[in-house]
Amino acid sequence: MKRRTVLGMAATVCGTVAAGCLGSTVAGDVVRNETPLELSHDYEIQGTPSGTRVVVDVTAKNGGESPITPDGRVPQLSCAFLNESEETLHQSGVQPVEPIDVSETASFEFSLGTRVDEVTRYELGVDWIDA
């Protein structure tokens, strides 16, 4: 095996072990939702060759009466990672790029790869914006 492959595998194993040893619980809430999207969410702490990261997976179901399209007025999903003092460590947002039909779902992912040991919670929000 090449040295680089072995080192990459070792880093992945160590990262996974470290992720499991963190033992921290990250709470998550939907704090704002102005849209017909019904959100379900979960998180995991992942070990990677470059370190540990927190990943929030969001499933958005269109519970409205009409399709949501990426034209005109669109939902923007945001995720803020916070520490124990409620300081925002990182915040990002995404918009659907494909239409979401009535009763259909779309998946979104948010991640944080720095200051992972400081994260105690995340907050999700969905706002209407003009595309």
PDB file of C-alpha atoms in Angstrom:
ATOM      1  CA  MET A   1       0.000   0.000   0.000  1.00  0.00           C
ATOM      2  CA  LYS A   2       1.189   3.478  -0.689  1.00  0.00           C
ATOM      3  CA  ARG A   3       2.168   5.605   2.264  1.00  0.00           C
ATOM      4  CA  ARG A   4      -0.408   8.293   1.408  1.00  0.00           C
ATOM      5  CA  THR A   5      -3.221   5.709   1.377  1.00  0.00           C
ATOM      6  CA  VAL A   6      -2.141   4.314   4.743  1.00  0.00           C
ATOM      7  CA  LEU A   7      -1.907   7.788   6.277  1.00  0.00           C
ATOM      8  CA  GLY A   8      -5.325   8.715   4.890  1.00  0.00           C
ATOM      9  CA  MET A   9      -6.882   5.563   6.320  1.00  0.00           C
ATOM     10  CA  ALA A  10      -5.218   6.154   9.695  1.00  0.00           C
ATOM     11  CA  ALA A  11      -6.482   9.742   9.785  1.00  0.00           C
ATOM     12  CA  THR A  12     -10.003   8.583   8.985  1.00  0.00           C
ATOM     13  CA  VAL A  13      -9.934   5.972  11.746  1.00  0.00           C
ATOM     14  CA  CYS A  14      -8.510   8.442  14.269  1.00  0.00           C
ATOM     15  CA  GLY A  15     -11.062  11.071  13.242  1.00  0.00           C
ATOM     16  CA  THR A  16     -13.908   8.598  13.630  1.00  0.00           C
ATOM     17  CA  VAL A  17     -12.638   7.504  17.040  1.00  0.00           C
ATOM     18  CA  ALA A  18     -12.238  11.137  18.110  1.00  0.00           C
ATOM     19  CA  ALA A  19     -15.735  11.929  16.874  1.00  0.00           C
ATOM     20  CA  GLY A  20     -17.133   9.103  18.947  1.00  0.00           C
ATOM     21  CA  CYS A  21     -15.144  10.167  21.992  1.00  0.00           C
ATOM     22  CA  LEU A  22     -16.337  13.749  21.931  1.00  0.00           C
ATOM     23  CA  GLY A  23     -19.516  12.565  23.582  1.00  0.00           C
ATOM     24  CA  SER A  24     -21.098  15.937  23.067  1.00  0.00           C
ATOM     25  CA  THR A  25     -24.749  16.324  22.328  1.00  0.00           C
ATOM     26  CA  VAL A  26     -25.802  18.959  19.860  1.00  0.00           C
ATOM     27  CA  ALA A  27     -29.389  20.167  20.191  1.00  0.00           C
ATOM     28  CA  GLY A  28     -31.246  21.471  17.166  1.00  0.00           C
ATOM     29  CA  ASP A  29     -34.426  23.474  16.643  1.00  0.00           C
ATOM     30  CA  VAL A  30     -36.407  25.110  13.870  1.00  0.00           C
ATOM     31  CA  VAL A  31     -36.611  28.681  15.156  1.00  0.00           C
ATOM     32  CA  ARG A  32     -38.336  30.281  12.168  1.00  0.00           C
ATOM     33  CA  ASN A  33     -40.370  29.007   9.233  1.00  0.00           C
ATOM     34  CA  GLU A  34     -42.344  31.382   7.008  1.00  0.00           C
ATOM     35  CA  THR A  35     -43.011  28.744   4.338  1.00  0.00           C
ATOM     36  CA  PRO A  36     -45.155  25.641   3.830  1.00  0.00           C
ATOM     37  CA  LEU A  37     -42.038  23.473   4.130  1.00  0.00           C
ATOM     38  CA  GLU A  38     -42.237  20.933   6.945  1.00  0.00           C
ATOM     39  CA  LEU A  39     -38.730  20.294   8.262  1.00  0.00           C
ATOM     40  CA  SER A  40     -37.268  17.212   9.873  1.00  0.00           C
ATOM     41  CA  HIS A  41     -33.621  17.276  10.882  1.00  0.00           C
ATOM     42  CA  ASP A  42     -30.855  15.342  12.551  1.00  0.00           C
ATOM     43  CA  TYR A  43     -27.134  15.744  13.083  1.00  0.00           C
ATOM     44  CA  GLU A  44     -24.074  13.574  13.315  1.00  0.00           C
ATOM     45  CA  ILE A  45     -20.474  14.106  14.249  1.00  0.00           C
ATOM     46  CA  GLN A  46     -18.218  12.701  11.548  1.00  0.00           C
ATOM     47  CA  GLY A  47     -14.545  11.922  11.517  1.00  0.00           C
ATOM     48  CA  THR A  48     -12.778  12.837   8.271  1.00  0.00           C
ATOM     49  CA  PRO A  49      -9.151  12.673   7.127  1.00  0.00           C
ATOM     50  CA  SER A  50      -8.900  16.408   7.831  1.00  0.00           C
ATOM     51  CA  GLY A  51     -10.564  16.317  11.262  1.00  0.00           C
ATOM     52  CA  THR A  52     -14.002  16.211  12.813  1.00  0.00           C
ATOM     53  CA  ARG A  53     -17.128  17.950  11.554  1.00  0.00           C
ATOM     54  CA  VAL A  54     -20.751  18.394  12.574  1.00  0.00           C
ATOM     55  CA  VAL A  55     -23.233  17.644   9.788  1.00  0.00           C
ATOM     56  CA  VAL A  56     -26.908  18.627   9.950  1.00  0.00           C
ATOM     57  CA  ASP A  57     -29.182  16.783   7.519  1.00  0.00           C
ATOM     58  CA  VAL A  58     -32.504  18.481   6.765  1.00  0.00           C
ATOM     59  CA  THR A  59     -35.463  17.008   4.909  1.00  0.00           C
ATOM     60  CA  ALA A  60     -38.006  19.560   3.717  1.00  0.00           C
ATOM     61  CA  LYS A  61     -41.476  18.382   2.702  1.00  0.00           C
ATOM     62  CA  ASN A  62     -43.734  20.697   0.741  1.00  0.00           C
ATOM     63  CA  GLY A  63     -46.865  20.731   2.883  1.00  0.00           C
ATOM     64  CA  GLY A  64     -48.422  23.518   0.838  1.00  0.00           C
ATOM     65  CA  GLU A  65     -51.020  23.515  -1.896  1.00  0.00           C
ATOM     66  CA  SER A  66     -48.745  24.416  -4.814  1.00  0.00           C
ATOM     67  CA  PRO A  67     -45.262  23.451  -6.027  1.00  0.00           C
ATOM     68  CA  ILE A  68     -42.264  25.452  -4.868  1.00  0.00           C
ATOM     69  CA  THR A  69     -40.109  26.462  -7.821  1.00  0.00           C
ATOM     70  CA  PRO A  70     -36.647  28.051  -7.921  1.00  0.00           C
ATOM     71  CA  ASP A  71     -38.100  31.047  -9.805  1.00  0.00           C
ATOM     72  CA  GLY A  72     -39.500  34.205  -8.253  1.00  0.00           C
ATOM     73  CA  ARG A  73     -40.081  33.847  -4.535  1.00  0.00           C
ATOM     74  CA  VAL A  74     -38.131  30.923  -3.064  1.00  0.00           C
ATOM     75  CA  PRO A  75     -37.442  29.559   0.407  1.00  0.00           C
ATOM     76  CA  GLN A  76     -33.977  30.020   1.837  1.00  0.00           C
ATOM     77  CA  LEU A  77     -33.009  27.512   4.492  1.00  0.00           C
ATOM     78  CA  SER A  78     -30.381  28.637   6.965  1.00  0.00           C
ATOM     79  CA  CYS A  79     -28.455  26.931   9.730  1.00  0.00           C
ATOM     80  CA  ALA A  80     -26.576  28.663  12.526  1.00  0.00           C
ATOM     81  CA  PHE A  81     -24.163  26.707  14.728  1.00  0.00           C
ATOM     82  CA  LEU A  82     -23.985  28.147  18.252  1.00  0.00           C
ATOM     83  CA  ASN A  83     -21.786  27.642  21.292  1.00  0.00           C
ATOM     84  CA  GLU A  84     -22.771  27.500  24.955  1.00  0.00           C
ATOM     85  CA  SER A  85     -22.769  31.324  25.171  1.00  0.00           C
ATOM     86  CA  GLU A  86     -25.200  31.541  22.204  1.00  0.00           C
ATOM     87  CA  GLU A  87     -22.415  32.981  20.030  1.00  0.00           C
ATOM     88  CA  THR A  88     -22.820  32.112  16.343  1.00  0.00           C
ATOM     89  CA  LEU A  89     -19.806  30.072  15.254  1.00  0.00           C
ATOM     90  CA  HIS A  90     -20.957  29.721  11.641  1.00  0.00           C
ATOM     91  CA  GLN A  91     -24.083  30.363   9.601  1.00  0.00           C
ATOM     92  CA  SER A  92     -24.934  29.409   6.032  1.00  0.00           C
ATOM     93  CA  GLY A  93     -27.960  29.232   3.778  1.00  0.00           C
ATOM     94  CA  VAL A  94     -29.186  27.285   0.758  1.00  0.00           C
ATOM     95  CA  GLN A  95     -32.065  27.511  -1.685  1.00  0.00           C
ATOM     96  CA  PRO A  96     -33.744  24.709  -3.618  1.00  0.00           C
ATOM     97  CA  VAL A  97     -32.423  24.442  -7.170  1.00  0.00           C
ATOM     98  CA  GLU A  98     -35.127  22.013  -8.291  1.00  0.00           C
ATOM     99  CA  PRO A  99     -38.896  22.383  -7.881  1.00  0.00           C
ATOM    100  CA  ILE A 100     -40.477  20.717  -4.841  1.00  0.00           C
ATOM    101  CA  ASP A 101     -43.922  19.397  -5.736  1.00  0.00           C
ATOM    102  CA  VAL A 102     -46.762  19.214  -3.230  1.00  0.00           C
ATOM    103  CA  SER A 103     -46.099  16.432  -0.674  1.00  0.00           C
ATOM    104  CA  GLU A 104     -42.618  15.834  -2.142  1.00  0.00           C
ATOM    105  CA  THR A 105     -39.350  16.226  -0.225  1.00  0.00           C
ATOM    106  CA  ALA A 106     -35.932  17.726  -0.807  1.00  0.00           C
ATOM    107  CA  SER A 107     -32.756  17.131   1.204  1.00  0.00           C
ATOM    108  CA  PHE A 108     -30.266  19.732   2.370  1.00  0.00           C
ATOM    109  CA  GLU A 109     -27.023  19.515   4.335  1.00  0.00           C
ATOM    110  CA  PHE A 110     -25.164  21.982   6.513  1.00  0.00           C
ATOM    111  CA  SER A 111     -21.741  21.303   7.994  1.00  0.00           C
ATOM    112  CA  LEU A 112     -19.195  22.839  10.309  1.00  0.00           C
ATOM    113  CA  GLY A 113     -15.573  21.713  10.215  1.00  0.00           C
ATOM    114  CA  THR A 114     -13.961  24.175  12.645  1.00  0.00           C
ATOM    115  CA  ARG A 115     -14.539  24.773  16.355  1.00  0.00           C
ATOM    116  CA  VAL A 116     -16.572  21.553  16.403  1.00  0.00           C
ATOM    117  CA  ASP A 117     -15.867  20.956  20.094  1.00  0.00           C
ATOM    118  CA  GLU A 118     -17.572  24.285  20.917  1.00  0.00           C
ATOM    119  CA  VAL A 119     -20.904  23.544  19.193  1.00  0.00           C
ATOM    120  CA  THR A 120     -23.784  22.945  21.605  1.00  0.00           C
ATOM    121  CA  ARG A 121     -26.738  23.610  19.301  1.00  0.00           C
ATOM    122  CA  TYR A 122     -27.900  24.588  15.857  1.00  0.00           C
ATOM    123  CA  GLU A 123     -30.843  26.681  14.738  1.00  0.00           C
ATOM    124  CA  LEU A 124     -32.686  26.230  11.453  1.00  0.00           C
ATOM    125  CA  GLY A 125     -34.699  28.934   9.750  1.00  0.00           C
ATOM    126  CA  VAL A 126     -36.668  29.204   6.511  1.00  0.00           C
ATOM    127  CA  ASP A 127     -37.498  32.571   4.966  1.00  0.00           C
ATOM    128  CA  TRP A 128     -39.007  33.617   1.647  1.00  0.00           C
ATOM    129  CA  ILE A 129     -36.610  35.573  -0.583  1.00  0.00           C
ATOM    130  CA  ASP A 130     -36.815  36.900  -4.131  1.00  0.00           C
ATOM    131  CA  ALA A 131     -34.635  34.881  -6.497  1.00  0.00           C
TER     132      ALA A 131
END
